[in-house]
Short mmCIF file of C-alpha atoms in Angstrom, two decimals:
data_model
loop_
_atom_site.label_atom_id
_atom_site.label_comp_id
_atom_site.label_asym_id
_atom_site.label_seq_id
_atom_site.Cartn_x
_atom_site.Cartn_y
_atom_site.Cartn_z
CA UNK C 1 -97.23 18.52 44.83
CA UNK C 2 -97.54 15.39 42.71
CA UNK C 3 -96.12 15.00 39.19
CA UNK C 4 -99.63 15.48 37.76
CA UNK C 5 -100.13 18.70 39.73
CA UNK C 6 -96.71 19.89 38.61
CA UNK C 7 -97.65 19.26 34.98
CA UNK C 8 -100.94 21.14 35.47
CA UNK C 9 -99.10 24.14 36.90
CA UNK C 10 -96.64 24.13 34.01
CA UNK C 11 -99.52 23.92 31.54
CA UNK C 12 -101.25 26.84 33.27
CA UNK C 13 -98.27 29.21 33.54
CA UNK C 14 -95.59 27.79 31.22
CA UNK C 15 -96.48 29.81 28.11
CA UNK C 16 -96.56 33.09 30.00
CA UNK C 17 -93.21 32.40 31.67
CA UNK C 18 -91.69 31.25 28.39
CA UNK C 19 -92.98 34.38 26.60
CA UNK C 20 -91.45 36.58 29.28
CA UNK C 21 -88.07 34.85 28.92
CA UNK C 22 -88.07 35.06 25.11
CA UNK C 23 -88.96 38.75 25.09
CA UNK C 24 -86.45 39.45 27.84
CA UNK C 25 -83.53 37.68 26.17
CA UNK C 26 -84.52 38.23 22.55
CA UNK C 27 -83.16 34.82 21.68
CA UNK C 28 -85.17 31.61 21.51
CA UNK C 29 -82.31 29.19 21.98
CA UNK C 30 -81.16 30.86 25.16
CA UNK C 31 -84.78 31.18 26.27
CA UNK C 32 -85.29 27.39 25.88
CA UNK C 33 -82.29 26.69 28.12
CA UNK C 34 -83.38 29.21 30.74
CA UNK C 35 -86.97 27.91 30.69
CA UNK C 36 -85.76 24.37 31.27
CA UNK C 37 -83.58 25.56 34.15
CA UNK C 38 -86.56 27.38 35.71
CA UNK C 39 -88.80 24.33 35.47
CA UNK C 40 -86.18 22.03 37.00
CA UNK C 41 -85.86 24.46 39.92
CA UNK C 42 -89.64 24.41 40.20
CA UNK C 43 -89.62 20.61 40.33
CA UNK C 44 -86.95 20.55 43.05
CA UNK C 45 -88.77 23.12 45.19
CA UNK C 46 -92.34 22.07 44.38
CA UNK C 47 -93.15 20.92 47.90
CA UNK C 48 -92.07 24.23 49.46
CA UNK C 49 -93.99 26.60 47.18
CA UNK C 50 -97.37 27.96 48.21
CA UNK C 51 -99.78 26.81 45.48
CA UNK C 52 -101.43 30.27 45.53
CA UNK C 53 -98.13 31.92 44.60
CA UNK C 54 -96.77 29.57 41.97
CA UNK C 55 -97.05 32.14 39.16
CA UNK C 56 -95.24 34.84 41.17
CA UNK C 57 -92.56 32.34 42.24
CA UNK C 58 -91.97 31.16 38.68
CA UNK C 59 -91.83 34.72 37.36
CA UNK C 60 -89.30 35.74 40.04
CA UNK C 61 -87.08 32.77 39.26
CA UNK C 62 -87.41 33.38 35.50
CA UNK C 63 -86.54 37.05 35.87
CA UNK C 64 -83.48 36.30 38.02
CA UNK C 65 -82.34 33.67 35.53
CA UNK C 66 -82.75 36.18 32.68
CA UNK C 67 -80.73 38.80 34.56
CA UNK C 68 -77.98 36.19 35.16
CA UNK C 69 -78.03 35.18 31.51
CA UNK C 70 -77.70 38.82 30.48
CA UNK C 71 -74.69 39.22 32.76
CA UNK C 72 -73.07 36.09 31.31
CA UNK C 73 -73.63 37.42 27.80
CA UNK C 74 -71.92 40.68 28.61
CA UNK C 75 -68.94 38.84 30.05
CA UNK C 76 -68.80 36.53 27.01
CA UNK C 77 -68.81 39.56 24.68
CA UNK C 78 -70.97 37.69 22.18
CA UNK C 79 -74.06 39.74 22.75
CA UNK C 80 -76.69 38.71 20.22
CA UNK C 81 -78.94 41.62 19.42
CA UNK C 82 -81.01 40.10 16.68
CA UNK C 83 -82.13 36.52 16.53
CA UNK C 84 -83.92 35.64 13.28
CA UNK C 85 -86.38 33.26 14.92
CA UNK C 86 -87.25 35.94 17.42
CA UNK C 87 -87.63 38.86 14.99
CA UNK C 88 -89.78 36.62 12.77
CA UNK C 89 -92.25 36.45 15.64
CA UNK C 90 -93.04 40.14 15.39
CA UNK C 91 -92.07 40.93 11.78
CA UNK C 92 -94.44 38.55 10.04
CA UNK C 93 -97.40 40.88 9.65
CA UNK C 94 -98.37 39.78 6.16
CA UNK C 95 -97.47 43.14 4.61
CA UNK C 96 -93.71 42.81 4.62
CA UNK C 97 -93.39 43.75 0.94
CA UNK C 98 -95.43 46.97 1.11
CA UNK C 99 -93.87 50.31 2.06
CA UNK C 100 -96.05 50.45 5.18
CA UNK C 101 -95.07 46.87 6.00
CA UNK C 102 -91.36 47.57 5.65
CA UNK C 103 -91.70 50.78 7.65
CA UNK C 104 -93.69 48.89 10.29
CA UNK C 105 -91.04 46.18 10.53
CA UNK C 106 -88.26 48.74 10.89
CA UNK C 107 -90.24 50.47 13.61
CA UNK C 108 -90.75 47.16 15.43
CA UNK C 109 -87.07 46.31 15.12
CA UNK C 110 -86.11 49.71 16.55
CA UNK C 111 -88.69 49.35 19.29
CA UNK C 112 -87.63 45.84 20.30
CA UNK C 113 -83.99 46.92 20.17
CA UNK C 114 -84.81 49.68 22.64
CA UNK C 115 -86.83 47.34 24.88
CA UNK C 116 -83.81 45.04 24.86
CA UNK C 117 -81.61 47.90 26.10
CA UNK C 118 -83.86 48.87 29.03
CA UNK C 119 -82.51 48.17 32.49
CA UNK C 120 -84.46 46.27 35.11
CA UNK C 121 -87.08 46.69 36.51
CA UNK C 122 -88.17 48.84 33.53
CA UNK C 123 -87.67 45.99 31.09
CA UNK C 124 -89.53 43.39 33.15
CA UNK C 125 -92.43 45.77 33.74
CA UNK C 126 -92.75 46.68 30.04
CA UNK C 127 -92.79 43.00 29.07
CA UNK C 128 -95.22 41.96 31.81
CA UNK C 129 -97.63 44.85 31.35
CA UNK C 130 -97.42 45.95 27.73
CA UNK C 131 -96.61 42.68 25.98
CA UNK C 132 -98.14 40.12 28.30
CA UNK C 133 -101.00 42.22 29.68
CA UNK C 134 -100.62 41.30 33.36
CA UNK C 135 -102.56 43.36 35.91
CA UNK C 136 -100.65 45.90 37.96
CA UNK C 137 -101.35 43.85 41.09
CA UNK C 138 -99.91 40.71 39.46
CA UNK C 139 -96.76 42.59 38.42
CA UNK C 140 -96.45 44.03 41.90
CA UNK C 141 -96.63 40.50 43.31
CA UNK C 142 -94.15 39.03 40.80
CA UNK C 143 -91.56 41.78 41.21
CA UNK C 144 -92.17 42.47 44.92
CA UNK C 145 -92.74 46.15 44.19
CA UNK C 146 -95.48 48.45 45.51
CA UNK C 147 -98.34 48.98 43.08
CA UNK C 148 -97.67 52.70 42.72
CA UNK C 149 -94.01 52.04 41.93
CA UNK C 150 -95.04 49.64 39.17
CA UNK C 151 -97.11 52.39 37.51
CA UNK C 152 -94.39 55.00 37.90
CA UNK C 153 -91.74 52.65 36.48
CA UNK C 154 -94.00 51.73 33.58
CA UNK C 155 -94.61 55.35 32.64
CA UNK C 156 -90.91 56.13 32.91
CA UNK C 157 -89.99 53.10 30.82
CA UNK C 158 -92.42 54.03 28.07
CA UNK C 159 -91.20 57.62 28.09
CA UNK C 160 -87.64 56.32 27.67
CA UNK C 161 -88.78 54.19 24.75
CA UNK C 162 -90.64 57.14 23.20
CA UNK C 163 -87.63 59.48 23.52
CA UNK C 164 -85.22 56.93 22.10
CA UNK C 165 -87.51 55.86 19.24
CA UNK C 166 -88.15 59.49 18.31
CA UNK C 167 -84.41 60.14 18.26
CA UNK C 168 -83.86 57.00 16.19
CA UNK C 169 -86.52 58.02 13.68
CA UNK C 170 -85.12 61.54 13.39
CA UNK C 171 -81.70 60.01 12.79
CA UNK C 172 -83.14 57.64 10.13
CA UNK C 173 -84.94 60.49 8.34
CA UNK C 174 -81.84 62.69 8.44
CA UNK C 175 -79.78 59.80 6.95
CA UNK E 1 -93.94 72.44 22.01
CA UNK E 2 -94.98 75.81 23.41
CA UNK E 3 -93.93 77.47 26.69
CA UNK E 4 -90.84 77.30 28.90
CA UNK E 5 -88.75 74.15 29.11
CA UNK E 6 -90.05 73.54 32.65
CA UNK E 7 -93.60 73.77 31.37
CA UNK E 8 -92.79 71.50 28.44
CA UNK E 9 -91.24 69.00 30.87
CA UNK E 10 -94.44 69.01 32.93
CA UNK E 11 -96.54 68.05 29.88
CA UNK E 12 -93.93 65.61 28.58
CA UNK E 13 -93.96 63.73 31.89
CA UNK E 14 -97.73 63.33 31.67
CA UNK E 15 -97.97 61.89 28.14
CA UNK E 16 -97.94 58.24 29.23
CA UNK E 17 -100.27 58.73 32.23
CA UNK E 18 -102.66 60.55 29.85
CA UNK E 19 -102.53 57.67 27.31
CA UNK E 20 -103.22 55.18 30.13
CA UNK E 21 -106.12 57.25 31.47
CA UNK E 22 -104.31 57.87 34.74
CA UNK E 23 -104.62 61.67 34.64
CA UNK E 24 -107.44 63.26 36.57
CA UNK E 25 -108.75 66.60 37.85
CA UNK E 26 -106.90 69.79 37.03
CA UNK E 27 -103.95 67.87 35.50
CA UNK E 28 -106.28 66.26 32.96
CA UNK E 29 -107.97 69.57 32.14
CA UNK E 30 -104.65 71.36 31.67
CA UNK E 31 -103.33 68.54 29.50
CA UNK E 32 -106.37 68.31 27.21
CA UNK E 33 -106.47 72.10 26.83
CA UNK E 34 -102.84 72.14 25.80
CA UNK E 35 -103.31 69.20 23.45
CA UNK E 36 -105.77 71.18 21.32
CA UNK E 37 -103.18 73.80 20.44
CA UNK E 38 -99.78 72.10 20.83
CA UNK E 39 -98.76 70.11 17.74
CA UNK E 40 -95.59 68.69 19.35
CA UNK E 41 -97.52 67.41 22.30
CA UNK E 42 -100.04 65.81 19.95
CA UNK E 43 -97.20 64.01 18.14
CA UNK E 44 -95.81 62.80 21.46
CA UNK E 45 -99.18 61.38 22.42
CA UNK E 46 -99.42 59.67 19.03
CA UNK E 47 -95.92 58.22 19.43
CA UNK E 48 -96.78 56.97 22.93
CA UNK E 49 -99.98 55.34 21.62
CA UNK E 50 -98.13 53.70 18.75
CA UNK E 51 -95.48 52.25 21.04
CA UNK E 52 -98.09 50.92 23.43
CA UNK E 53 -100.22 49.44 20.63
CA UNK E 54 -97.20 47.87 18.93
CA UNK E 55 -96.11 46.16 22.12
CA UNK E 56 -99.62 44.92 22.82
CA UNK E 57 -99.87 43.49 19.30
CA UNK E 58 -96.85 41.27 19.81
CA UNK E 59 -97.78 37.59 19.62
CA UNK E 60 -98.24 35.44 22.70
CA UNK E 61 -95.59 32.77 22.64
CA UNK E 62 -96.03 29.13 23.55
CA UNK E 63 -93.53 26.74 25.07
CA UNK E 64 -91.82 24.55 22.47
CA UNK E 65 -93.40 21.15 21.97
CA UNK E 66 -91.71 18.47 24.05
CA UNK E 67 -90.31 20.91 26.64
CA UNK E 68 -92.46 19.50 29.45
CA UNK E 69 -91.50 15.91 28.55
CA UNK E 70 -87.80 16.85 28.57
CA UNK E 71 -88.20 18.53 31.94
CA UNK E 72 -90.07 15.55 33.41
CA UNK E 73 -87.34 13.22 32.20
CA UNK E 74 -84.68 15.45 33.79
CA UNK E 75 -86.77 15.70 36.94
CA UNK E 76 -86.80 11.89 37.22
CA UNK E 77 -83.01 11.91 36.87
CA UNK E 78 -82.77 14.53 39.61
CA UNK E 79 -84.93 12.37 41.90
CA UNK E 80 -82.87 9.27 41.14
CA UNK E 81 -79.58 11.09 41.86
CA UNK E 82 -80.94 12.42 45.11
CA UNK E 83 -82.09 8.94 46.12
CA UNK E 84 -78.68 7.42 45.26
CA UNK E 85 -76.84 10.14 47.12
CA UNK E 86 -78.25 8.99 50.46
CA UNK E 87 -76.92 5.90 52.28
CA UNK E 88 -79.57 3.36 53.35
CA UNK E 89 -78.65 3.86 57.00
CA UNK E 90 -79.18 7.60 56.73
CA UNK E 91 -82.41 7.21 54.85
CA UNK E 92 -83.88 4.70 57.30
CA UNK E 93 -82.25 6.29 60.37
CA UNK E 94 -81.56 2.82 61.81
CA UNK E 95 -78.31 3.99 63.38
CA UNK E 96 -77.45 7.46 64.55
CA UNK E 97 -74.93 9.41 62.47
CA UNK E 98 -71.33 8.61 63.41
CA UNK E 99 -70.50 12.13 64.51
CA UNK E 100 -73.22 11.97 67.16
CA UNK E 101 -71.57 8.83 68.58
CA UNK E 102 -68.17 10.56 68.61
CA UNK E 103 -69.51 13.58 70.36
CA UNK E 104 -71.28 11.43 72.96
CA UNK E 105 -68.19 9.34 73.69
CA UNK E 106 -65.93 12.35 73.96
CA UNK E 107 -68.43 14.04 76.21
CA UNK E 108 -68.59 10.93 78.41
CA UNK E 109 -64.80 10.85 78.71
CA UNK E 110 -64.72 14.51 79.68
CA UNK E 111 -67.43 13.99 82.29
CA UNK E 112 -65.58 11.01 83.77
CA UNK E 113 -62.49 13.12 83.99
CA UNK E 114 -64.33 16.08 85.49
CA UNK E 115 -66.12 14.04 88.17
CA UNK E 116 -63.29 11.81 89.28
CA UNK E 117 -60.03 13.63 88.70
CA UNK E 118 -60.66 17.33 88.45
CA UNK E 119 -61.42 17.96 92.14
CA UNK E 120 -58.17 16.24 93.03
CA UNK E 121 -56.21 18.25 90.48
CA UNK E 122 -57.70 21.54 91.56
CA UNK E 123 -56.46 21.15 95.11
CA UNK E 124 -53.09 19.40 94.88
CA UNK E 125 -51.23 21.86 97.12
CA UNK E 126 -53.46 21.58 100.15
CA UNK E 127 -51.52 19.50 102.55
CA UNK E 128 -54.41 19.22 104.99
CA UNK E 129 -56.89 17.91 102.37
CA UNK E 130 -57.51 14.23 102.05
CA UNK E 131 -55.13 12.90 99.43
CA UNK E 132 -56.51 10.21 97.14
CA UNK E 133 -54.84 6.93 97.55
CA UNK E 134 -52.58 5.64 94.82
CA UNK E 135 -55.15 2.98 94.04
CA UNK E 136 -57.88 5.62 93.49
CA UNK E 137 -55.69 7.65 91.12
CA UNK E 138 -54.76 4.54 89.16
CA UNK E 139 -58.40 3.49 88.92
CA UNK E 140 -59.49 6.91 87.60
CA UNK E 141 -56.56 6.95 85.21
CA UNK E 142 -57.49 3.54 83.92
CA UNK E 143 -61.10 4.66 83.32
CA UNK E 144 -59.99 7.60 81.21
CA UNK E 145 -57.52 5.41 79.32
CA UNK E 146 -60.23 2.85 78.61
CA UNK E 147 -62.60 5.54 77.38
CA UNK E 148 -59.96 6.90 75.02
CA UNK E 149 -59.14 3.39 73.86
CA UNK E 150 -62.83 2.82 73.11
CA UNK E 151 -63.02 6.04 71.10
CA UNK E 152 -59.91 5.01 69.20
CA UNK E 153 -61.24 1.50 68.50
CA UNK E 154 -64.52 2.82 67.14
CA UNK E 155 -62.53 5.21 64.96
CA UNK E 156 -60.48 2.33 63.57
CA UNK E 157 -63.58 0.24 62.99
CA UNK E 158 -65.23 3.02 61.01
CA UNK E 159 -62.00 3.95 59.31
CA UNK E 160 -62.49 7.54 60.45
CA UNK E 161 -60.22 9.94 62.22
CA UNK E 162 -61.59 11.18 65.51
CA UNK E 163 -62.33 14.88 65.36
CA UNK E 164 -59.40 16.58 67.10
CA UNK E 165 -61.64 19.32 68.42
CA UNK E 166 -63.57 16.78 70.45
CA UNK E 167 -60.69 14.66 71.70
CA UNK E 168 -58.19 17.46 72.34
CA UNK E 169 -59.55 18.46 75.76
CA UNK E 170 -59.48 14.83 76.89
CA UNK E 171 -55.93 14.36 75.64
CA UNK E 172 -54.84 17.54 77.35
CA UNK E 173 -56.41 16.39 80.60
CA UNK E 174 -54.73 13.00 80.23
CA UNK E 175 -51.28 14.52 79.80
CA UNK E 176 -51.95 16.64 82.87
CA UNK E 177 -52.92 13.57 84.89
CA UNK E 178 -49.92 11.61 83.67
CA UNK E 179 -47.57 14.48 84.56
CA UNK E 180 -49.14 14.78 88.02
CA UNK E 181 -48.91 11.01 88.44
CA UNK E 182 -45.20 11.03 87.51
CA UNK E 183 -44.55 13.90 89.94
CA UNK E 184 -46.28 11.96 92.75
CA UNK E 185 -44.14 8.90 91.99
CA UNK E 186 -40.97 11.00 92.03
CA UNK E 187 -41.86 12.50 95.43
CA UNK E 188 -42.56 9.07 96.80
#
């Protein structure tokens, strides 16, 4: 793969991979570092990767790097739950000052907090399917999981989110 | 939600498949029937739809400007480091790697020993066998010594220590030959 082909591949899949990393880590600065690491690995291995499977390869490497980063965070004990740059991405709905806008932002913050807490593969599947809109077959390819398992995991993950968000809202209303 | 907890669990498990349109047949009929009368179930379906819609409304993110350029610059550094890490000889393969030469030389010494001296050493007690003459033993001994000297010289030239694993069998054989030689001299 030449440098030009490499750049074309990064242009084609880079945004999707970057989006996955940001939503997985919930922190843009860490996401930038991880993304750079993923692309350097891609450069080093570019001659060995089947051009038909570049997207799946990149997603696998990105996911593993995110899981590693998560582990490092836990060991560092400086777990950053809310990153302003990141929350701004989903909070800026143009109605922040209205009651509905504030309520909507709180809901989104609760929701993203719960997504953040999901274990893998639930978290990866929610991001890939719900946020990034990948097809089940693409997710199956990226995560090396059977198609039926992807659907089952997705339903379970969303049920977990629903249960936790409902509990959170009941707690908020009671408070 | 109406009904027993087992029944409630059955409907609760099917909220997300229903929202995704994955329910079919009798499951779908049972679910839609229940939905008309069960307020809790209706709220769960609404909550599931809201979560799904909220996640789908999240913005698509783009790589920061300049990321690709930074990566390409790092990639060039990686290539340069890899190129510098290799010696010209290795890259061009003009000479074989040193360890191959060591292995070959040690192997040659062992073969020389095995062909010339081993048969004599294996049958030293047989009085009726043909004893090698003193000149033959000395000649074989000299060949082994010269081979070891050659290995040692090449090691000095390359400023490398000969791998003990390779030379050890030869050294062991040499000490055996020398001991046998001394014993022969004493007898004579």
